PDB file of C-alpha atoms in Angstrom:
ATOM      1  CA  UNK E   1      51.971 102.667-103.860  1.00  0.00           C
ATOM      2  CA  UNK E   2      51.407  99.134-104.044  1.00  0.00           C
ATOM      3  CA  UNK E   3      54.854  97.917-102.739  1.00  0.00           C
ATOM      4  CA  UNK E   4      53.943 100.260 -99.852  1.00  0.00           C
ATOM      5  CA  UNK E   5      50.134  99.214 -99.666  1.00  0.00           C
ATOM      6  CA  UNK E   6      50.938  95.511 -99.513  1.00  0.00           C
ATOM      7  CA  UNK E   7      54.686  95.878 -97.438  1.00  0.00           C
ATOM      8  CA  UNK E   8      55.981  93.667-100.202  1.00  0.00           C
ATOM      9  CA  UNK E   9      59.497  92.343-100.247  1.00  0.00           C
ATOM     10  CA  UNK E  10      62.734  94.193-100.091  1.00  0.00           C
ATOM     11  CA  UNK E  11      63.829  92.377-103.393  1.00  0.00           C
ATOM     12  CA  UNK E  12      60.362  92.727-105.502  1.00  0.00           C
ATOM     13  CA  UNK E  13      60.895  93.484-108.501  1.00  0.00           C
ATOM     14  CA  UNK E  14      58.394  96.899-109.808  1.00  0.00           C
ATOM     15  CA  UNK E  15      58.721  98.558-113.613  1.00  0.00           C
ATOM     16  CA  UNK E  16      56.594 101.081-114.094  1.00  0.00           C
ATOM     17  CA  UNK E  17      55.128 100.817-117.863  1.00  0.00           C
ATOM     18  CA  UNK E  18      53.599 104.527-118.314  1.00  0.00           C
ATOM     19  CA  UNK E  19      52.798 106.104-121.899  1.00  0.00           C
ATOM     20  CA  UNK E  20      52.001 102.389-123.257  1.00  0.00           C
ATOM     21  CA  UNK E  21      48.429 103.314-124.450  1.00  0.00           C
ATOM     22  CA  UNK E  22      45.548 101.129-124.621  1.00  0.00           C
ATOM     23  CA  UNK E  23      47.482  98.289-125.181  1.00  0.00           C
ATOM     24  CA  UNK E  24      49.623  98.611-122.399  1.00  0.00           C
ATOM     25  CA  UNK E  25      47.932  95.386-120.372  1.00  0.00           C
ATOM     26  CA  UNK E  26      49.178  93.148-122.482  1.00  0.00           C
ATOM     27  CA  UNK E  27      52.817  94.255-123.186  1.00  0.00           C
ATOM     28  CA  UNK E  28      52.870  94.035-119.011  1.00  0.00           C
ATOM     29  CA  UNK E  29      51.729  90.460-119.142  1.00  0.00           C
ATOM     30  CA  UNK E  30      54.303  89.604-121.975  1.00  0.00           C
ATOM     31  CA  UNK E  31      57.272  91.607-119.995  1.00  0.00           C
ATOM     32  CA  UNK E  32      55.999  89.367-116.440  1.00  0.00           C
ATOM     33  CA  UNK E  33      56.187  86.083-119.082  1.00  0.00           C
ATOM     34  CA  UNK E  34      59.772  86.527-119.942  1.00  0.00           C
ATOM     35  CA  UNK E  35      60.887  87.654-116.460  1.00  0.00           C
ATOM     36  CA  UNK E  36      59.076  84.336-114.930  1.00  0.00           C
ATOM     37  CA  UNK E  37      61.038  82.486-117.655  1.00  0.00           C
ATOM     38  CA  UNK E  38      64.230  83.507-116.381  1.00  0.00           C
ATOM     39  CA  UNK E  39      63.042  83.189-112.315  1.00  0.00           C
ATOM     40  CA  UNK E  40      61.278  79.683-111.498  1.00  0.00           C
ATOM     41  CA  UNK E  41      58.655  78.869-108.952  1.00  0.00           C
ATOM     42  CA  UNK E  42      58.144  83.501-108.622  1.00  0.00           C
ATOM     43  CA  UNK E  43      55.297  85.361-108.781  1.00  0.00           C
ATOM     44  CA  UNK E  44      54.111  88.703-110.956  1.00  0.00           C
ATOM     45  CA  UNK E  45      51.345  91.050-110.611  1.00  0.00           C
ATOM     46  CA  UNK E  46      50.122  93.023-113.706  1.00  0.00           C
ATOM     47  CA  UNK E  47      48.512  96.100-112.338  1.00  0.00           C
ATOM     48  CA  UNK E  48      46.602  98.122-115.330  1.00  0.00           C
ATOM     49  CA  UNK E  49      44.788 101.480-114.765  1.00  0.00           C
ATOM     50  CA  UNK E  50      43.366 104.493-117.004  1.00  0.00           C
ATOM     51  CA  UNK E  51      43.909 108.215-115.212  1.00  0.00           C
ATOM     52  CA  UNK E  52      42.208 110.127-117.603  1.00  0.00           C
ATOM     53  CA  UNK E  53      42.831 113.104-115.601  1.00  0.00           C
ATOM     54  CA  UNK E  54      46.307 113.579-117.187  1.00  0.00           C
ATOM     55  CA  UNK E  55      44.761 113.715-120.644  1.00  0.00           C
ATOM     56  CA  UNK E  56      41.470 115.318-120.362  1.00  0.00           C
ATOM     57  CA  UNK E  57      40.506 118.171-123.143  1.00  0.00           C
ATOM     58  CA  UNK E  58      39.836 121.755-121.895  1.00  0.00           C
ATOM     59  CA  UNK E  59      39.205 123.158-125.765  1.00  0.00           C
ATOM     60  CA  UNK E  60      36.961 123.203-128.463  1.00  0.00           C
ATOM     61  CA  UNK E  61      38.400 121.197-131.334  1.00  0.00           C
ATOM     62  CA  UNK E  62      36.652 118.338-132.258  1.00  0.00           C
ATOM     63  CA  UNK E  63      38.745 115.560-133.611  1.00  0.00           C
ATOM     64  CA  UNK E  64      40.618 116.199-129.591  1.00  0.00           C
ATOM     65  CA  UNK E  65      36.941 116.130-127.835  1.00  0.00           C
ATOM     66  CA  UNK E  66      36.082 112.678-128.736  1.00  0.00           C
ATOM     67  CA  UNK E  67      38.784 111.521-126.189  1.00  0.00           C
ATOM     68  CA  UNK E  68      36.867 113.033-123.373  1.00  0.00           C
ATOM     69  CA  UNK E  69      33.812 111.005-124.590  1.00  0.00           C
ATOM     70  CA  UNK E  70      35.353 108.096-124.849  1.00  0.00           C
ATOM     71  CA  UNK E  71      37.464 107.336-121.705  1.00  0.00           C
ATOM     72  CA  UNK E  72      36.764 106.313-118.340  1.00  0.00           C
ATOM     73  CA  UNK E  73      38.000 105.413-115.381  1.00  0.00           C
ATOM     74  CA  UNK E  74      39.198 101.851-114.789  1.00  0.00           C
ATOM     75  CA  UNK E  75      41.645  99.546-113.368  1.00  0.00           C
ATOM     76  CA  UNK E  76      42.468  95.665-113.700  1.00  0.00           C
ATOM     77  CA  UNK E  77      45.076  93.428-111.554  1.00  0.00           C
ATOM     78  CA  UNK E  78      46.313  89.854-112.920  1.00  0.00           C
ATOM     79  CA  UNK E  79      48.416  87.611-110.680  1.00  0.00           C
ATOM     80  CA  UNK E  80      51.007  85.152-113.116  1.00  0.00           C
ATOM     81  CA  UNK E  81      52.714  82.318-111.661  1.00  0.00           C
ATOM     82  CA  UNK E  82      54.831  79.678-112.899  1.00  0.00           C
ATOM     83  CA  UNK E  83      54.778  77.430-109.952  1.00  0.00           C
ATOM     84  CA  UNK E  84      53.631  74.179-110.851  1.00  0.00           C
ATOM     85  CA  UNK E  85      51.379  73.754-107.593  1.00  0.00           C
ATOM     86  CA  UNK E  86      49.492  76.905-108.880  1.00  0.00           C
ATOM     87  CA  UNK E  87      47.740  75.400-112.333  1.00  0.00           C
ATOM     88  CA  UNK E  88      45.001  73.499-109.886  1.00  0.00           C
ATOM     89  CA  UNK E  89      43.688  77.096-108.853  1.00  0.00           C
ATOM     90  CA  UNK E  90      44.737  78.916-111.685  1.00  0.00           C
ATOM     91  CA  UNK E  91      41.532  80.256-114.080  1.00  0.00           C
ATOM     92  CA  UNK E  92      44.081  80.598-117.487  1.00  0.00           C
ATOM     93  CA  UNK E  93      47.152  79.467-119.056  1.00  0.00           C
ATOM     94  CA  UNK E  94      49.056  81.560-121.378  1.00  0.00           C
ATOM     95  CA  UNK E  95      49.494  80.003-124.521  1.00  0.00           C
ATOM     96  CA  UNK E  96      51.005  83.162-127.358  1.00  0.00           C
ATOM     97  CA  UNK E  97      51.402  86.663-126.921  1.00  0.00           C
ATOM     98  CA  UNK E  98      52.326  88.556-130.072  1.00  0.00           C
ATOM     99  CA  UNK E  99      53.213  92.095-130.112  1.00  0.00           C
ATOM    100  CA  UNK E 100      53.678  94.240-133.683  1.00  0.00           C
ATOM    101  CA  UNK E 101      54.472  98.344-133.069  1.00  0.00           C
ATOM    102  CA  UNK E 102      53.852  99.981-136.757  1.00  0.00           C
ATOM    103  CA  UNK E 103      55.406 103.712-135.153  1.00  0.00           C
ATOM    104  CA  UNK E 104      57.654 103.343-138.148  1.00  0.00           C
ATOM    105  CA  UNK E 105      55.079 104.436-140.526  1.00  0.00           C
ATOM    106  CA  UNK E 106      54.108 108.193-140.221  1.00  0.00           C
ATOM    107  CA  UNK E 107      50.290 107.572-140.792  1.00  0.00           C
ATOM    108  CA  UNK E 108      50.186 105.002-137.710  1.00  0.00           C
ATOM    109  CA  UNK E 109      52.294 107.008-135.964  1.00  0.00           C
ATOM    110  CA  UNK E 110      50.421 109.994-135.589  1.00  0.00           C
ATOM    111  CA  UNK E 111      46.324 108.629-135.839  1.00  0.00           C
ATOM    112  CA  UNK E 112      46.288 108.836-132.072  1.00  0.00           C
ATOM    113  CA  UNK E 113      48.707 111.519-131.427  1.00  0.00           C
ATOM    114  CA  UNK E 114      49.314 114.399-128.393  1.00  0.00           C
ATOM    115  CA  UNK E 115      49.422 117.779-129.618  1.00  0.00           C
ATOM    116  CA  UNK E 116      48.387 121.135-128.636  1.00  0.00           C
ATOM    117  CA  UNK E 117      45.082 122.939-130.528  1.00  0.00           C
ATOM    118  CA  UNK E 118      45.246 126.317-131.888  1.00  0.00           C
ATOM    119  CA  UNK E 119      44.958 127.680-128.174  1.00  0.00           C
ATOM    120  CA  UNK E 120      47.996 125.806-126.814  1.00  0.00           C
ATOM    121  CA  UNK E 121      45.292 123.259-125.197  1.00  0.00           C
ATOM    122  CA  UNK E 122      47.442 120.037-124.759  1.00  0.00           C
ATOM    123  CA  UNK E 123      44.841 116.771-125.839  1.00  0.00           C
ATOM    124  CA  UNK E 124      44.883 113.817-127.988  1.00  0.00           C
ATOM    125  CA  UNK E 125      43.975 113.915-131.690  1.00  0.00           C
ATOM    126  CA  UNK E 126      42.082 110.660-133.801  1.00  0.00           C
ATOM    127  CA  UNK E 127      43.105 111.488-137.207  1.00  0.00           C
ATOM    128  CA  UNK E 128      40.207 109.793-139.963  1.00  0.00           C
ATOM    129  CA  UNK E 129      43.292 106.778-140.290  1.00  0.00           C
ATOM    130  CA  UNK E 130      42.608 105.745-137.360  1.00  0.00           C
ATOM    131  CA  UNK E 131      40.114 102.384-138.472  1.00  0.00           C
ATOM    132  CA  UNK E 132      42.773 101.906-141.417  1.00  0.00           C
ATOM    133  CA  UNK E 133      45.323 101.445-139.523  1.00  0.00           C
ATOM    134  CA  UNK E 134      43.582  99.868-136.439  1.00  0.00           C
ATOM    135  CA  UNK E 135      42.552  96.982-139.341  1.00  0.00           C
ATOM    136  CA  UNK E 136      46.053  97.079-140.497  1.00  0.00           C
ATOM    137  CA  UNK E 137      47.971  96.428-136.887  1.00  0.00           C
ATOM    138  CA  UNK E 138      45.359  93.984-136.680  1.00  0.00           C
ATOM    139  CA  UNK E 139      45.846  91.972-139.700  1.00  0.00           C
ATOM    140  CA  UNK E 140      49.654  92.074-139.352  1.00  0.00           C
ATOM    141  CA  UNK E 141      49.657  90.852-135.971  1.00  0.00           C
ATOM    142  CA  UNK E 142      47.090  88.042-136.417  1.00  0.00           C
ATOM    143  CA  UNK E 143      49.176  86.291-139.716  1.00  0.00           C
ATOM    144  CA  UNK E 144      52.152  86.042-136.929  1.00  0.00           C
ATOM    145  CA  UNK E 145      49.905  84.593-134.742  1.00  0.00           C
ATOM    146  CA  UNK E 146      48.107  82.292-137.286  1.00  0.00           C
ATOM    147  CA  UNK E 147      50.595  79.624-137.612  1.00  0.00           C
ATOM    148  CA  UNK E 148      50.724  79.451-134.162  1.00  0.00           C
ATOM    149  CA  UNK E 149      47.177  77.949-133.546  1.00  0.00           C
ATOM    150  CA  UNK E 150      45.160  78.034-137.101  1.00  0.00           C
ATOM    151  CA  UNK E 151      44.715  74.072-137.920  1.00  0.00           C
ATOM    152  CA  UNK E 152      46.646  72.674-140.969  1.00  0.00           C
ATOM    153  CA  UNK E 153      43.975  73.260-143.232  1.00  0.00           C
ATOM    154  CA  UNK E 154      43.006  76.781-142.691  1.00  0.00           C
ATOM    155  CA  UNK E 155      46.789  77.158-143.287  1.00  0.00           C
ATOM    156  CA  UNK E 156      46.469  75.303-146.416  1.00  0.00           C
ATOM    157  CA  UNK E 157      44.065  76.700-148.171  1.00  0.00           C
ATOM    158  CA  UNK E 158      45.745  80.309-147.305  1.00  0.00           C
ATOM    159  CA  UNK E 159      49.104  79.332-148.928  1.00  0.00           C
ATOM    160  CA  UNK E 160      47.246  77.190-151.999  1.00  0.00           C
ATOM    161  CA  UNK E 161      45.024  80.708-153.032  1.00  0.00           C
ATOM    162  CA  UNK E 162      48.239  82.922-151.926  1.00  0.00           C
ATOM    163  CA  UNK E 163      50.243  80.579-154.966  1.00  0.00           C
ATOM    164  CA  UNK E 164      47.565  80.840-157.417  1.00  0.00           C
ATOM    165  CA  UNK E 165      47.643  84.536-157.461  1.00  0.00           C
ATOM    166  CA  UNK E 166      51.045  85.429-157.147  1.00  0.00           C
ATOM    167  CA  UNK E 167      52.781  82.517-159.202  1.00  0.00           C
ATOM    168  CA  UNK E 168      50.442  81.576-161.828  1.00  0.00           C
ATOM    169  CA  UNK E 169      48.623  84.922-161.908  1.00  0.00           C
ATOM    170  CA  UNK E 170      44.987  84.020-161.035  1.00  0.00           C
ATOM    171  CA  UNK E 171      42.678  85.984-160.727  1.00  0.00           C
ATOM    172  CA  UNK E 172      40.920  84.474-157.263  1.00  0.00           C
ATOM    173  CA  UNK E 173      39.884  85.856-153.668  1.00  0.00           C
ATOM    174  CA  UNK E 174      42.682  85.526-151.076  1.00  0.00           C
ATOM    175  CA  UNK E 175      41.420  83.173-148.128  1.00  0.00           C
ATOM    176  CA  UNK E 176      41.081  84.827-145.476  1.00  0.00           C
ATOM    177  CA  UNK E 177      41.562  82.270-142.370  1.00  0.00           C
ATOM    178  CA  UNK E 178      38.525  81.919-139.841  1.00  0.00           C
ATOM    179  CA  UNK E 179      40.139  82.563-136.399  1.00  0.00           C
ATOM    180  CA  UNK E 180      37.252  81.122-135.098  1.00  0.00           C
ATOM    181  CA  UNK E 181      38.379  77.580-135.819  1.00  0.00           C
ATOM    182  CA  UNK E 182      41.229  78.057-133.182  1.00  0.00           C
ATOM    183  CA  UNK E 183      39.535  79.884-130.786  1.00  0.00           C
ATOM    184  CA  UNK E 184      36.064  79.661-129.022  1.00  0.00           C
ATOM    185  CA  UNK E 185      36.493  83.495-128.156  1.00  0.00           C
ATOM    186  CA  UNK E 186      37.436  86.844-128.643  1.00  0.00           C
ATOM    187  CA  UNK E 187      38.495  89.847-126.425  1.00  0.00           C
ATOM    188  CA  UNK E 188      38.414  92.814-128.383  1.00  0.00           C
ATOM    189  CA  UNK E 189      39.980  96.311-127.326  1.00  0.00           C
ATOM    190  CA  UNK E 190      36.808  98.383-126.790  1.00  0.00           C
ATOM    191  CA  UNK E 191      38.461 101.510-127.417  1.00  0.00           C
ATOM    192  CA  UNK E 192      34.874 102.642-129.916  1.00  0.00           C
ATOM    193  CA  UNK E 193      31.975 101.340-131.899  1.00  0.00           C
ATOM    194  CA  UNK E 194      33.727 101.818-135.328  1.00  0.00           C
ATOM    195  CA  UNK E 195      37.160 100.196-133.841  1.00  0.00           C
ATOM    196  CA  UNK E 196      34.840  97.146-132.936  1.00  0.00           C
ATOM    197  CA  UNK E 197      32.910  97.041-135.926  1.00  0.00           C
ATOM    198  CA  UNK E 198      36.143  97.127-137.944  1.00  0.00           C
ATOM    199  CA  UNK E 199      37.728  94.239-136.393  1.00  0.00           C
ATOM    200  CA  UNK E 200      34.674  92.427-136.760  1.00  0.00           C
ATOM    201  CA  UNK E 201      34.091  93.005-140.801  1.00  0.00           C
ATOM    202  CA  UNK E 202      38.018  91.930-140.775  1.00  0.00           C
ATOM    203  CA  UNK E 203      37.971  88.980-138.497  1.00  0.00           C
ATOM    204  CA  UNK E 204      34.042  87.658-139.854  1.00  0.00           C
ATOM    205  CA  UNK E 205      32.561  87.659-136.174  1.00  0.00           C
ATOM    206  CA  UNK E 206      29.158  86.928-135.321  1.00  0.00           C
ATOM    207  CA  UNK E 207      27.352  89.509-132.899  1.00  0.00           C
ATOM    208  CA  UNK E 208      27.428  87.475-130.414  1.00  0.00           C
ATOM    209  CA  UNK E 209      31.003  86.465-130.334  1.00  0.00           C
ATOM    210  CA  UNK E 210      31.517  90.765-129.720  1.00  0.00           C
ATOM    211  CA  UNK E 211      28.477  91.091-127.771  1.00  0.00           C
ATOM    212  CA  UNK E 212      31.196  91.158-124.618  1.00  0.00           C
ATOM    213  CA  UNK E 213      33.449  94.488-126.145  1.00  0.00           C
ATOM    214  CA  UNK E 214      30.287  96.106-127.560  1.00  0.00           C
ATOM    215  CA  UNK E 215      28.465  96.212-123.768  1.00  0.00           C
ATOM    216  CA  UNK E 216      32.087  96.681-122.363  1.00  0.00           C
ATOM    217  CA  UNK E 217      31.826  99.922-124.079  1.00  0.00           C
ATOM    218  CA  UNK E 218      28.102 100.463-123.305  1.00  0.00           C
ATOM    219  CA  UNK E 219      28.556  99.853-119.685  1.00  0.00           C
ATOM    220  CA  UNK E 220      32.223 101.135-118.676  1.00  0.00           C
ATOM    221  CA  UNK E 221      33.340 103.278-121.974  1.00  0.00           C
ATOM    222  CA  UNK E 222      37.350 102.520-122.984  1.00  0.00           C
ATOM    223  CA  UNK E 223      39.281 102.037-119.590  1.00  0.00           C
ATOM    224  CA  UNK E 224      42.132 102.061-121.845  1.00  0.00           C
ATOM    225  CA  UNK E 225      44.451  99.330-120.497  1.00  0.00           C
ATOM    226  CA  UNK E 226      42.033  97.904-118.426  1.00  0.00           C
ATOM    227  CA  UNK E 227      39.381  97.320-120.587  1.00  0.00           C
ATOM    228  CA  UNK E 228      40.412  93.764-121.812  1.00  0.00           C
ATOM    229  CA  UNK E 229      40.055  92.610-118.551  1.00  0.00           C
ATOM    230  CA  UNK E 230      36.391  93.890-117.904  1.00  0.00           C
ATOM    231  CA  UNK E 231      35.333  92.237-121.851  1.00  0.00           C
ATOM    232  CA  UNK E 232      36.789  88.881-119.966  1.00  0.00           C
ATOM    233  CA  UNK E 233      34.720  90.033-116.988  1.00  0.00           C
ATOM    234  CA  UNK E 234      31.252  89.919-119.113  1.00  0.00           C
ATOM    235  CA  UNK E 235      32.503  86.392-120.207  1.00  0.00           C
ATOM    236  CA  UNK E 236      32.968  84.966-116.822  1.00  0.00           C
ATOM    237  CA  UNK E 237      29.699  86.676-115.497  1.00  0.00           C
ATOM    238  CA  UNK E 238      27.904  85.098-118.550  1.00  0.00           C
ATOM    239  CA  UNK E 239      29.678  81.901-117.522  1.00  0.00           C
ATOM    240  CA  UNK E 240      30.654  81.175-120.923  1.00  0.00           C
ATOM    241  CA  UNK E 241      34.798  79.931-120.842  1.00  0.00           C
ATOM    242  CA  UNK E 242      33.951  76.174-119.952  1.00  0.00           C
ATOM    243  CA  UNK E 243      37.732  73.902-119.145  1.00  0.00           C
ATOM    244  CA  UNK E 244      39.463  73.540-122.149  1.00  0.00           C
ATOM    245  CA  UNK E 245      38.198  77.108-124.512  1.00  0.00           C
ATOM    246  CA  UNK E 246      40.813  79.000-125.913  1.00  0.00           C
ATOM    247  CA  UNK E 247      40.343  83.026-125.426  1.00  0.00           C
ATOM    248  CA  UNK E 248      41.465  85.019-127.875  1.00  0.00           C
ATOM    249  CA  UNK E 249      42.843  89.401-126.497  1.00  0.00           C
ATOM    250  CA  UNK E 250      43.321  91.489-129.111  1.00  0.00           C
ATOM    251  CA  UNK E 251      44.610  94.851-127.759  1.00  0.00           C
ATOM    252  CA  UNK E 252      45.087  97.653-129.870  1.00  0.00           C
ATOM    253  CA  UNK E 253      46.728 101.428-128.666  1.00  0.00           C
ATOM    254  CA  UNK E 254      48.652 104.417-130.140  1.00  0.00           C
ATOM    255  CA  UNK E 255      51.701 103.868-131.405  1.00  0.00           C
ATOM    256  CA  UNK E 256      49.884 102.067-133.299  1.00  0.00           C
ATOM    257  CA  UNK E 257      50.383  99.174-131.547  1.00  0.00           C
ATOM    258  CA  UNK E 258      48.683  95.615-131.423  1.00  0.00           C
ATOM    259  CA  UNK E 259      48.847  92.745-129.253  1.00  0.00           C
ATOM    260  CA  UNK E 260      47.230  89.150-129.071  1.00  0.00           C
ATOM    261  CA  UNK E 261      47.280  86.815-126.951  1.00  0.00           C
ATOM    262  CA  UNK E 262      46.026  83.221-126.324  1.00  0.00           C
ATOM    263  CA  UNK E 263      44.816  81.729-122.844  1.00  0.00           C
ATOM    264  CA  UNK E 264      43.606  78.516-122.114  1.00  0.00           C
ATOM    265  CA  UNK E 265      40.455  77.911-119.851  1.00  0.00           C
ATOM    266  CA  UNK E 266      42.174  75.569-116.851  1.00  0.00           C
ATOM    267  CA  UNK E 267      38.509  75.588-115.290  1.00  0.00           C
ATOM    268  CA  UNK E 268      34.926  76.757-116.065  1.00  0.00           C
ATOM    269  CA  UNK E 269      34.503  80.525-115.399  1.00  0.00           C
ATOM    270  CA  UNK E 270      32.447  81.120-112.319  1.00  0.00           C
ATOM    271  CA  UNK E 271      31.487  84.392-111.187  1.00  0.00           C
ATOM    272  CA  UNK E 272      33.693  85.344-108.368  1.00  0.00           C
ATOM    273  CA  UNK E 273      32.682  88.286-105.759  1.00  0.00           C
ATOM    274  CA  UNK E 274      34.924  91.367-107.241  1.00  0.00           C
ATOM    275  CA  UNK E 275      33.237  90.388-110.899  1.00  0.00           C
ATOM    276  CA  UNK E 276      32.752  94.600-111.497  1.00  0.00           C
ATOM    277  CA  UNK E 277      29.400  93.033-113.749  1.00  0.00           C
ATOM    278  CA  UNK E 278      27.821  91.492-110.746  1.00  0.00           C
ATOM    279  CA  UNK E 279      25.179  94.313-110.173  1.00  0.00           C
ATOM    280  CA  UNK E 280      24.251  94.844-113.981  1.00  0.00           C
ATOM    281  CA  UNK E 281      24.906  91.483-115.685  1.00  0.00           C
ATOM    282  CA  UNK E 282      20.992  90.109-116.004  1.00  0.00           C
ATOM    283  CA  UNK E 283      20.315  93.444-117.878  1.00  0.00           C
ATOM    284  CA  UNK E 284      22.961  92.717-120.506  1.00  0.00           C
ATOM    285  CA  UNK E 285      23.206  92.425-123.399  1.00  0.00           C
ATOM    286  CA  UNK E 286      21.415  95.697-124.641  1.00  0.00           C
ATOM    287  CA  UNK E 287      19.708  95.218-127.771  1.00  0.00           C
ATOM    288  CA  UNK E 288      21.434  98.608-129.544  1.00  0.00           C
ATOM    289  CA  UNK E 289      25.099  97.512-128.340  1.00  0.00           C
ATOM    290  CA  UNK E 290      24.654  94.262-131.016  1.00  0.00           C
ATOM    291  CA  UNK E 291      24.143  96.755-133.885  1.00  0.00           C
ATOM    292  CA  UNK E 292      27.192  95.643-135.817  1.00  0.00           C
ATOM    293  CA  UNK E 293      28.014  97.770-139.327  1.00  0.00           C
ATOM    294  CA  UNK E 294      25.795  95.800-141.448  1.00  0.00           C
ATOM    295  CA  UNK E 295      23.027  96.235-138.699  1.00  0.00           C
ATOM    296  CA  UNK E 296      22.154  99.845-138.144  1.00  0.00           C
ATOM    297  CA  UNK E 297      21.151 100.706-134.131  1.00  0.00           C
ATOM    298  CA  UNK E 298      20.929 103.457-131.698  1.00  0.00           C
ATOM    299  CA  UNK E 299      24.597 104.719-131.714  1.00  0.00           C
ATOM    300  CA  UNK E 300      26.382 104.162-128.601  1.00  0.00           C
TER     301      UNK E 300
END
């Protein structure tokens, strides 16, 4: 559709990534890094989009409803180029991408899993492991990503308490490093309340640092894919990525799957005219969409 929308090139280039899940964005974006590794001075757009349609519910068991609750329509479209006469206009430089797939253990594998109900209604089920093992891509991901950008002494102090306690038997707390010393901040999949409260607890961010996911959700529900894109919307609206502020994505989907990935600000965000927030941005952020799991709100 797009090849014949745009009358692109004879020799472009299209893979269609269906099936990903939620964190299909980002395993696009790290597929269009590697192929503009190989092909200099080329461009390649990263087209994300939700059709609910081909998932939606028709029965009555409850753990399969919460899907139809949950999802919206949405859509997102990032343009990556490695031509050098491109970083002047560019709004981000990417910096890491990590991906981790955990489909290897049965309990990951099957928390967000299609299946038929007792009446041969086709839907997908959230099993109660979900938030486990949500927290558990997440933590496995983020200590590949760690040494990439933690400083020296967040690294430190991890490996110092990680010695104590496995070599000379101590019994201390395991640092836990603050993210929040390499980055300034964080895109959070905003696939539910509980996933972002989760990754929250685990990561030690402020309410305003996921204020952006939390009215995400609020505003737009979990555009799957697409949803990173609108949290980085809310940031640009709010005009908060000033030159030089790394941006942390953390995208999490069934498989289970999680990916990060780094950009660097090139330029202070400015609000630009297809900004979906544009109409709604002075009434954000809602007071209930801060409630956090230590502060109890109006559910969303």
């Amino acid at each position: 559709m797009i090849v014949n929308h745009f009358k692109l090139r004879e020799d472009c280039k299209a893979v269609h990534l269906g099936g990903m899940g939620c964190s299909a964005s980002l395993i696009a974006c790290k597929l269009a890094s590697d192929l503009l590794r190989l092909r200099p001075k080329q461009y390649a757009l990263v087209v994300s989009t939700e059709n609910i349609s081909l998932n939606w519910y028709t029965g009555n068991d409850k753990p399969m409803l919460v899907t139809n609750c949950l999802f919206r329509l949405g859509c997102a479209a990032m343009l990556l180029s490695n031509k050098p006469s491109d970083r002047s206009r560019s709004k981000y430089e990417l910096l890491h991408l990590i991906r981790t797939h955990r489909a290897a253990d049965d309990k990951a594998y099957r928390c967000a899993y299609q299946q038929e109900d007792s009446e041969g209604n086709l839907g997908i089920a959230l099993s109660k492991d979900l938030m486990g093992v949500a927290a558990g891509a997440a933590s496995t991901n983020l200590a590949i990503l760690a040494p990439y950008i933690l400083p020296y002494s967040e690294l430190l102090h991890y490996v110092f308490t990680l010695l104590c306690r496995r070599l000379l038997g101590m019994k201390i707390k395991q640092h836990q490093p603050d993210f929040k010393l390499a980055v300034n901040h964080f895109v959070l999949h905003a696939g539910g309340r509980a996933v972002i409260d989760e990754v929250q607890k685990s990561l030690r961010l402020t309410d305003y640092l996921t204020e952006p996911s939390r009215c995400t959700l609020q505003r737009w529900g979990n555009t799957s894919a697409s949803c990173l894109w609108y949290v980085m919307a809310y940031l640009e609206a709010k005009r908060r990525v000033k030159a030089g502020d790394k941006v942390l994505m953390l995208g999490l989907g069934s498989g289970f799957k999680c990916n990060s990935a780094v950009w660097l600000a090139l330029s202070d965000a400015g609000t630009n005219k297809d900004n979906p927030w544009l109409d709604c941005i002075h009434r954000y952020p809602v007071l209930n969409t801060l409630c956090s799991g230590g502060h109890r709100g109006k559910p969303l």
